[in-house]
Short mmCIF file of C-alpha atoms and ligand atoms in Angstrom, two decimals:
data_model
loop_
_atom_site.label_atom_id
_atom_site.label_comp_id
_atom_site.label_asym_id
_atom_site.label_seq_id
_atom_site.Cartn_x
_atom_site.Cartn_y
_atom_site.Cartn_z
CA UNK A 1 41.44 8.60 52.10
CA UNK A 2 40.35 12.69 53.17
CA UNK A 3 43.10 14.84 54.15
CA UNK A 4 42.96 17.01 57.54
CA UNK A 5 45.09 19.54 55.08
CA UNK A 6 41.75 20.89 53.73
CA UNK A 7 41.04 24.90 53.37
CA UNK A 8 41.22 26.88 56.00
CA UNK A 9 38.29 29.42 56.05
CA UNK A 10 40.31 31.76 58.13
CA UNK A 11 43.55 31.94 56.24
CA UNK A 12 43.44 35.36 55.04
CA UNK A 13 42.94 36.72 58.14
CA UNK A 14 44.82 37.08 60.81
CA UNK A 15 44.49 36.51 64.62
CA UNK A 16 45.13 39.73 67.21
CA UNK A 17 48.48 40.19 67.37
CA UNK A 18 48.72 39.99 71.07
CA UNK A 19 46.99 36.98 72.26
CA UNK A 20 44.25 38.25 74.94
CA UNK A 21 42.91 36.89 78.17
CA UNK A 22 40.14 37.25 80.50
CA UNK A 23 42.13 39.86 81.65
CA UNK A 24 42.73 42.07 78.58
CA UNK A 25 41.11 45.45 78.67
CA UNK A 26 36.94 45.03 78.02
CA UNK A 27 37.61 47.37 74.93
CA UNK A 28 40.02 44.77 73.58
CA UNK A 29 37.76 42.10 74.72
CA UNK A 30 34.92 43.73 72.61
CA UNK A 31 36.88 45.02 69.69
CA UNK A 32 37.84 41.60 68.91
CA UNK A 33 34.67 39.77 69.56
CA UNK A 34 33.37 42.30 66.32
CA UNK A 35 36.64 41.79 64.59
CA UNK A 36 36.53 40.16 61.12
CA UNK A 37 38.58 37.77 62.43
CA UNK A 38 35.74 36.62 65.30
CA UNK A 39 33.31 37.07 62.22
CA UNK A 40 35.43 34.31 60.11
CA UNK A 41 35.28 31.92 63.21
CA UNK A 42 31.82 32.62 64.10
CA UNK A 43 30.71 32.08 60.30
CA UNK A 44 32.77 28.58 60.24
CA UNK A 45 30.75 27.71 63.53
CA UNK A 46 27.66 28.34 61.81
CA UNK A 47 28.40 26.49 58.48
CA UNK A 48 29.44 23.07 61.07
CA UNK A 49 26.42 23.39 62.88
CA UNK A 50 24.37 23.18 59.41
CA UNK A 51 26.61 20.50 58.64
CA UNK A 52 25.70 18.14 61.89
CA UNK A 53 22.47 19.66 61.35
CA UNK A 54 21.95 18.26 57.92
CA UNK A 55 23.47 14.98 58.63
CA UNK A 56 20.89 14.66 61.87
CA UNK A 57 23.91 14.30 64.33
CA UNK A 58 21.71 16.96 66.54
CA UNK A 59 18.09 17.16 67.29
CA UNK A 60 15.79 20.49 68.61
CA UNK A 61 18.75 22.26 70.40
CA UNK A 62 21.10 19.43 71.06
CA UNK A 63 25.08 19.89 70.29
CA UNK A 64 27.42 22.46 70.89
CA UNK A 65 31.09 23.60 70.08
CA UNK A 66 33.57 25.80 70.79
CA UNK A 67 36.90 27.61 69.63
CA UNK A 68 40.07 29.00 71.65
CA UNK A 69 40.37 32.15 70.87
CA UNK A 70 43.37 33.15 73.32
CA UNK A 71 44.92 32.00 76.89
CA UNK A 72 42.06 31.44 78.83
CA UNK A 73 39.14 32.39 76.04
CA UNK A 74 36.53 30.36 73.89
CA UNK A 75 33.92 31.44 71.35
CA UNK A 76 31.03 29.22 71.89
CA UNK A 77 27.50 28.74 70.67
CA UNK A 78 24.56 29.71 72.09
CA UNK A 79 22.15 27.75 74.44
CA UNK A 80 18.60 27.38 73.14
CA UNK A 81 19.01 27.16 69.30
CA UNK A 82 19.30 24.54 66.55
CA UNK A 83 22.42 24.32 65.33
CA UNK A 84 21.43 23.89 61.90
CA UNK A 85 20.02 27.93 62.09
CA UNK A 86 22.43 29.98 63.89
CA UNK A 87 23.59 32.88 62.94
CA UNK A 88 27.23 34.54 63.37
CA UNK A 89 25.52 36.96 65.93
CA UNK A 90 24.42 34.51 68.04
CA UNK A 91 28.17 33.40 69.34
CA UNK A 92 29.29 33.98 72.12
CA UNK A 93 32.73 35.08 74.12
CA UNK A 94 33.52 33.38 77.36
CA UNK A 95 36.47 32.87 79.70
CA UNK A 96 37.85 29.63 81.14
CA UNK A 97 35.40 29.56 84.05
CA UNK A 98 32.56 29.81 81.46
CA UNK A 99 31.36 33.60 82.80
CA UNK A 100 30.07 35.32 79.64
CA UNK A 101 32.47 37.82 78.86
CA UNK A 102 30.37 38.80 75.06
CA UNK A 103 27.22 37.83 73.07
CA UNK A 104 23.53 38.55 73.59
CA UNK A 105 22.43 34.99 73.98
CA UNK A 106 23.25 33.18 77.21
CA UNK A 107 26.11 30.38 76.35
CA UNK A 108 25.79 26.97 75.97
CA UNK A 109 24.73 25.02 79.20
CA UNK A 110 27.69 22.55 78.01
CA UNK A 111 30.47 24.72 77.94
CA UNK A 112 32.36 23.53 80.71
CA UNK A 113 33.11 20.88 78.90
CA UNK A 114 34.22 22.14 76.43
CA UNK A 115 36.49 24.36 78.44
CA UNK A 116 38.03 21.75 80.74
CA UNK A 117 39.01 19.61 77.87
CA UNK A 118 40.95 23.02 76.23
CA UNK A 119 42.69 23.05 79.94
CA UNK A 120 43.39 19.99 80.62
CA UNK A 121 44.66 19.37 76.16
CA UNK A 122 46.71 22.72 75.64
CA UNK A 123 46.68 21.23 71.69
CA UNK A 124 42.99 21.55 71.84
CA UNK A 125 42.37 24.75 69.51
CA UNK A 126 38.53 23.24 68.98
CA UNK A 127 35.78 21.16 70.24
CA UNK A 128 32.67 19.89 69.01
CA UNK A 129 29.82 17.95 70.58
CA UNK A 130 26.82 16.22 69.25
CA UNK A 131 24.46 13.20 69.36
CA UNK A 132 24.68 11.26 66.45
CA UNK A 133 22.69 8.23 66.14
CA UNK A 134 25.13 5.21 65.48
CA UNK A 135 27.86 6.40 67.24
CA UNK A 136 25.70 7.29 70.16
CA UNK A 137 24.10 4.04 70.15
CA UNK A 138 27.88 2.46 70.87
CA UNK A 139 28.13 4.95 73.91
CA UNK A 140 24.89 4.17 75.46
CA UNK A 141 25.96 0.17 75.00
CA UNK A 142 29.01 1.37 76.91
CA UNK A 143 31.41 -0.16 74.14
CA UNK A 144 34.00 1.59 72.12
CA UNK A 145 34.19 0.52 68.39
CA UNK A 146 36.62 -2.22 67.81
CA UNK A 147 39.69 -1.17 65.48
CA UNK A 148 41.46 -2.28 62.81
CA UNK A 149 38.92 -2.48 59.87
CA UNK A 150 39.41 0.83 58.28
CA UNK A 151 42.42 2.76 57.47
CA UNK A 152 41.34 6.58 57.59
CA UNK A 153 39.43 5.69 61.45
CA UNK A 154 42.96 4.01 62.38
CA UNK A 155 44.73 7.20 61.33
CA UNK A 156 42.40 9.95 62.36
CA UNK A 157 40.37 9.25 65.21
CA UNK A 158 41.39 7.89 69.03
CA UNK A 159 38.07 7.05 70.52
CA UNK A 160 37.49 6.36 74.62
CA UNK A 161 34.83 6.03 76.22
CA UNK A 162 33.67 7.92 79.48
CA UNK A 163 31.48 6.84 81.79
CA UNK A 164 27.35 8.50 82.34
CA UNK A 165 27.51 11.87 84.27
CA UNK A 166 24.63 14.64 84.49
CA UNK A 167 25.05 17.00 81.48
CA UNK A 168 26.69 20.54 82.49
CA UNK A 169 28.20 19.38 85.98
CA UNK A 170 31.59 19.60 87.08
CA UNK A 171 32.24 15.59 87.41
CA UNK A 172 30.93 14.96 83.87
CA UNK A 173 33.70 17.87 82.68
CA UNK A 174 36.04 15.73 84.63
CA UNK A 175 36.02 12.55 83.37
CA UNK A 176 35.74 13.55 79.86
CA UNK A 177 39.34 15.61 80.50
CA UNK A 178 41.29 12.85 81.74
CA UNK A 179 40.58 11.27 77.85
CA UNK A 180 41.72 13.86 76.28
CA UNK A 181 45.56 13.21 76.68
CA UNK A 182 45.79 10.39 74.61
CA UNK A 183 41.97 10.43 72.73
CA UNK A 184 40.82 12.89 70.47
CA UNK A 185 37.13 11.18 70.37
CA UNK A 186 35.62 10.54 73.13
CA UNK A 187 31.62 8.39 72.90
CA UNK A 188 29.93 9.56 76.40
CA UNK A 189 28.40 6.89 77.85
CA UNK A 190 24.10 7.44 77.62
CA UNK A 191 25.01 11.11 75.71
CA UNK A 192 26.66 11.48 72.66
CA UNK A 193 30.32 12.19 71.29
CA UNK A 194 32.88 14.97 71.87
CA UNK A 195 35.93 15.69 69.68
CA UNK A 196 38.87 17.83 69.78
CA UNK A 197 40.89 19.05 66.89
CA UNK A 198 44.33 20.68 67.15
CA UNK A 199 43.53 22.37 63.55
CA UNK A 200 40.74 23.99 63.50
CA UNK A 201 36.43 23.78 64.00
CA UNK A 202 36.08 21.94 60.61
CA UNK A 203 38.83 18.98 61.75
CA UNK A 204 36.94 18.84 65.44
CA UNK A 205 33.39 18.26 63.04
CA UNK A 206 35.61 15.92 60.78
CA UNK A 207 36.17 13.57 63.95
CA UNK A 208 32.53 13.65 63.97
CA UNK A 209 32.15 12.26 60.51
CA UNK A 210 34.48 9.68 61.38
CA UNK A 211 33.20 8.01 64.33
CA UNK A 212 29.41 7.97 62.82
CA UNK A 213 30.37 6.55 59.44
CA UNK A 214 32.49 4.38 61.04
CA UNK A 215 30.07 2.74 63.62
CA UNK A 216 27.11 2.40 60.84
CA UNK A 217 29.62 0.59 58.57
CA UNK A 218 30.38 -1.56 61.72
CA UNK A 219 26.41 -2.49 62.38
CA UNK A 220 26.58 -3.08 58.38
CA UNK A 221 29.53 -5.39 58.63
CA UNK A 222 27.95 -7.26 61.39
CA UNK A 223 24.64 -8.20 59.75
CA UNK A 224 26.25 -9.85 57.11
CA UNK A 225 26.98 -12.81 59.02
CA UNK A 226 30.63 -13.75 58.43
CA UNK A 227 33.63 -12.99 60.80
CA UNK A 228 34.89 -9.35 59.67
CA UNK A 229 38.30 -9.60 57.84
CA UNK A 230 40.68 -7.23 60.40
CA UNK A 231 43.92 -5.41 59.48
CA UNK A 232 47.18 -7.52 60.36
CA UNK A 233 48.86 -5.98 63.35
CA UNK A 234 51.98 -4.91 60.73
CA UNK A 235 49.64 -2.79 58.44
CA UNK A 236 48.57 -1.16 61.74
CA UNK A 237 51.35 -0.45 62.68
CA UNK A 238 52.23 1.39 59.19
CA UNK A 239 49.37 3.58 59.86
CA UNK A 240 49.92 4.39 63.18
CA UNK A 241 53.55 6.12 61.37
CA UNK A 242 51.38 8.07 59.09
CA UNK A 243 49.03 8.84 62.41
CA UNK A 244 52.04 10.26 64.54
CA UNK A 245 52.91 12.37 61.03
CA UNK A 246 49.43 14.42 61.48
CA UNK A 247 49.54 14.71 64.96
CA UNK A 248 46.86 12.70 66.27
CA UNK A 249 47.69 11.13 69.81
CA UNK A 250 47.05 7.20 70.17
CA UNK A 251 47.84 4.99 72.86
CA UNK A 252 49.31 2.13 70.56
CA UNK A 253 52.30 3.97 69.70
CA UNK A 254 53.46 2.08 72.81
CA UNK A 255 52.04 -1.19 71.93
CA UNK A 256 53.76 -4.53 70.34
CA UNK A 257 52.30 -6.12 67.68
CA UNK A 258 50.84 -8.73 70.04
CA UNK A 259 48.52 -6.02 71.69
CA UNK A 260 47.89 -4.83 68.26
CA UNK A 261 46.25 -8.69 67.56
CA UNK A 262 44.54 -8.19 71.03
CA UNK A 263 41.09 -9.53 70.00
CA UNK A 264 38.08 -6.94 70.54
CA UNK A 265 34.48 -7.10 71.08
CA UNK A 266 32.67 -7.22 67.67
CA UNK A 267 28.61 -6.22 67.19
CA UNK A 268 26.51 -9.28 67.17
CA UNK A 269 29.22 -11.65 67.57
CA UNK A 270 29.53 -13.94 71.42
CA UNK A 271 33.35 -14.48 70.42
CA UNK A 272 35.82 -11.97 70.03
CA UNK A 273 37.50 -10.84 66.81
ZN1 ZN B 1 24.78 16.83 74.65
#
């Protein structure tokens, strides 16, 4: 099973030691946007977008992702550019509203986002969006995954679903917030998949990792023609304990083990499992 407890890129180096705002000075503003610490965060952007990149969860400029950086500000990537080539200098500042406070390329076209899920999930220090295949093939089928088959997805990711909305728009920013409460994966419906991470840009990816290897093992599992053996509703429960240990949120803390045997929707099957 991984660990969330992995590295951190930016340990050596720490944050400002006033937290700023949209409404710090501009010098401040600027002074830490070319700090070594923005460097550090701007670098670990860059190595997760070669990452997705590499593992064709984006395609031409697709996916995007963002960091808090203080009370009301985000580093984000750029719009335009692969995320399997950026550069640190290509990042870019912004405040909560999404106006451009830093960076010579315009912002994502996504941001917003980004930025209402950081509002609305005060935990949320990271986000990351992308399209990868499987997992976005459950999202345009409008189904979540069903559970209970593998122990690290049970532990580590909380996946909704929210419904189809235009890229970039208010609404779509919307209903992708009021998930992010009790989910920290969410499969847009005829788009992709967003994470958050209370860790760090590498965990947010991680989520990433999950969901995809997790719905490919699922279309795997389903081919094979015989009912998939679940995990009994007292095992689940077991890792839900571990789950509330790392922090992850999940509805089923409130459930009884007779919700946890709730049959679910299973790929290729008519009955459910
Ligand atoms: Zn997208």
């Amino acid at each position: 099973m991984a660990s969330s407890n992995h590295q951190k890129k930016g340990g050596k180096i720490s944050p400002p030691a006033k937290p700023l705002s949209s409404k710090s000075p501009k010098s401040a503003l600027k002074a830490f946007f070319n700090s070594a610490y923005a460097q550090n965060l701007k670098e670990q952007i860059c190595e997760m977008g070669r990452r997705q990149w590499q593992r064709e969860y984006v395609d031409a400029n697709g996916g995007n992702m963002a960091i808090r950086v203080g009370e009301d500000l985000a580093l984000c990537t750029p719009a335009s550019v692969s995320k399997g080539f950026m550069k640190p200098e290509d990042m870019c500042l912004v405040d909560f509203e999404g106006n451009q406070i830093a960076g010579d390329k315009p912002r994502t076209s996504e941001i917003l986002m980004h930025l209402a899920m950081m509002k609305r999930q005060p935990r949320a220090m990271a986000t990351c969006h992308a399209h990868p295949p499987y997992a976005t093939g459950f999202a345009i089928a409008g189904v979540v995954p069903p559970r209970r088959m593998i122990p690290e997805y049970e532990i580590y990711a909380t996946v909704g679903i929210a419904p189809y909305h235009t890229p970039g728009q208010p609404e779509m920013s919307r209903l992708i917030a009021e998930l992010v409460d009790e989910h920290n994966t969410i499969l847009m419906t005829n788009h992709g998949v967003v994470s958050w991470s209370h860790l760090d840009i590498e965990d947010a990816y991680f989520k990433m990792e999950i969901i995809e290897a997790y719905c490919r093992t699922l279309l795997v599992t389903a081919q094979l023609g015989v009912p998939p053996k679940k995990i009994a509703p007292e095992l689940v429960v077991e890792l839900l304990k571990r789950k509330k240990t790392v922090h992850i949120p999940d509805p089923r803390y409130r459930w009884t083990h007779a919700e946890l045997a709730r049959p679910e929707w299973f790929p290729g099957r008519k009955e459910k499992i």
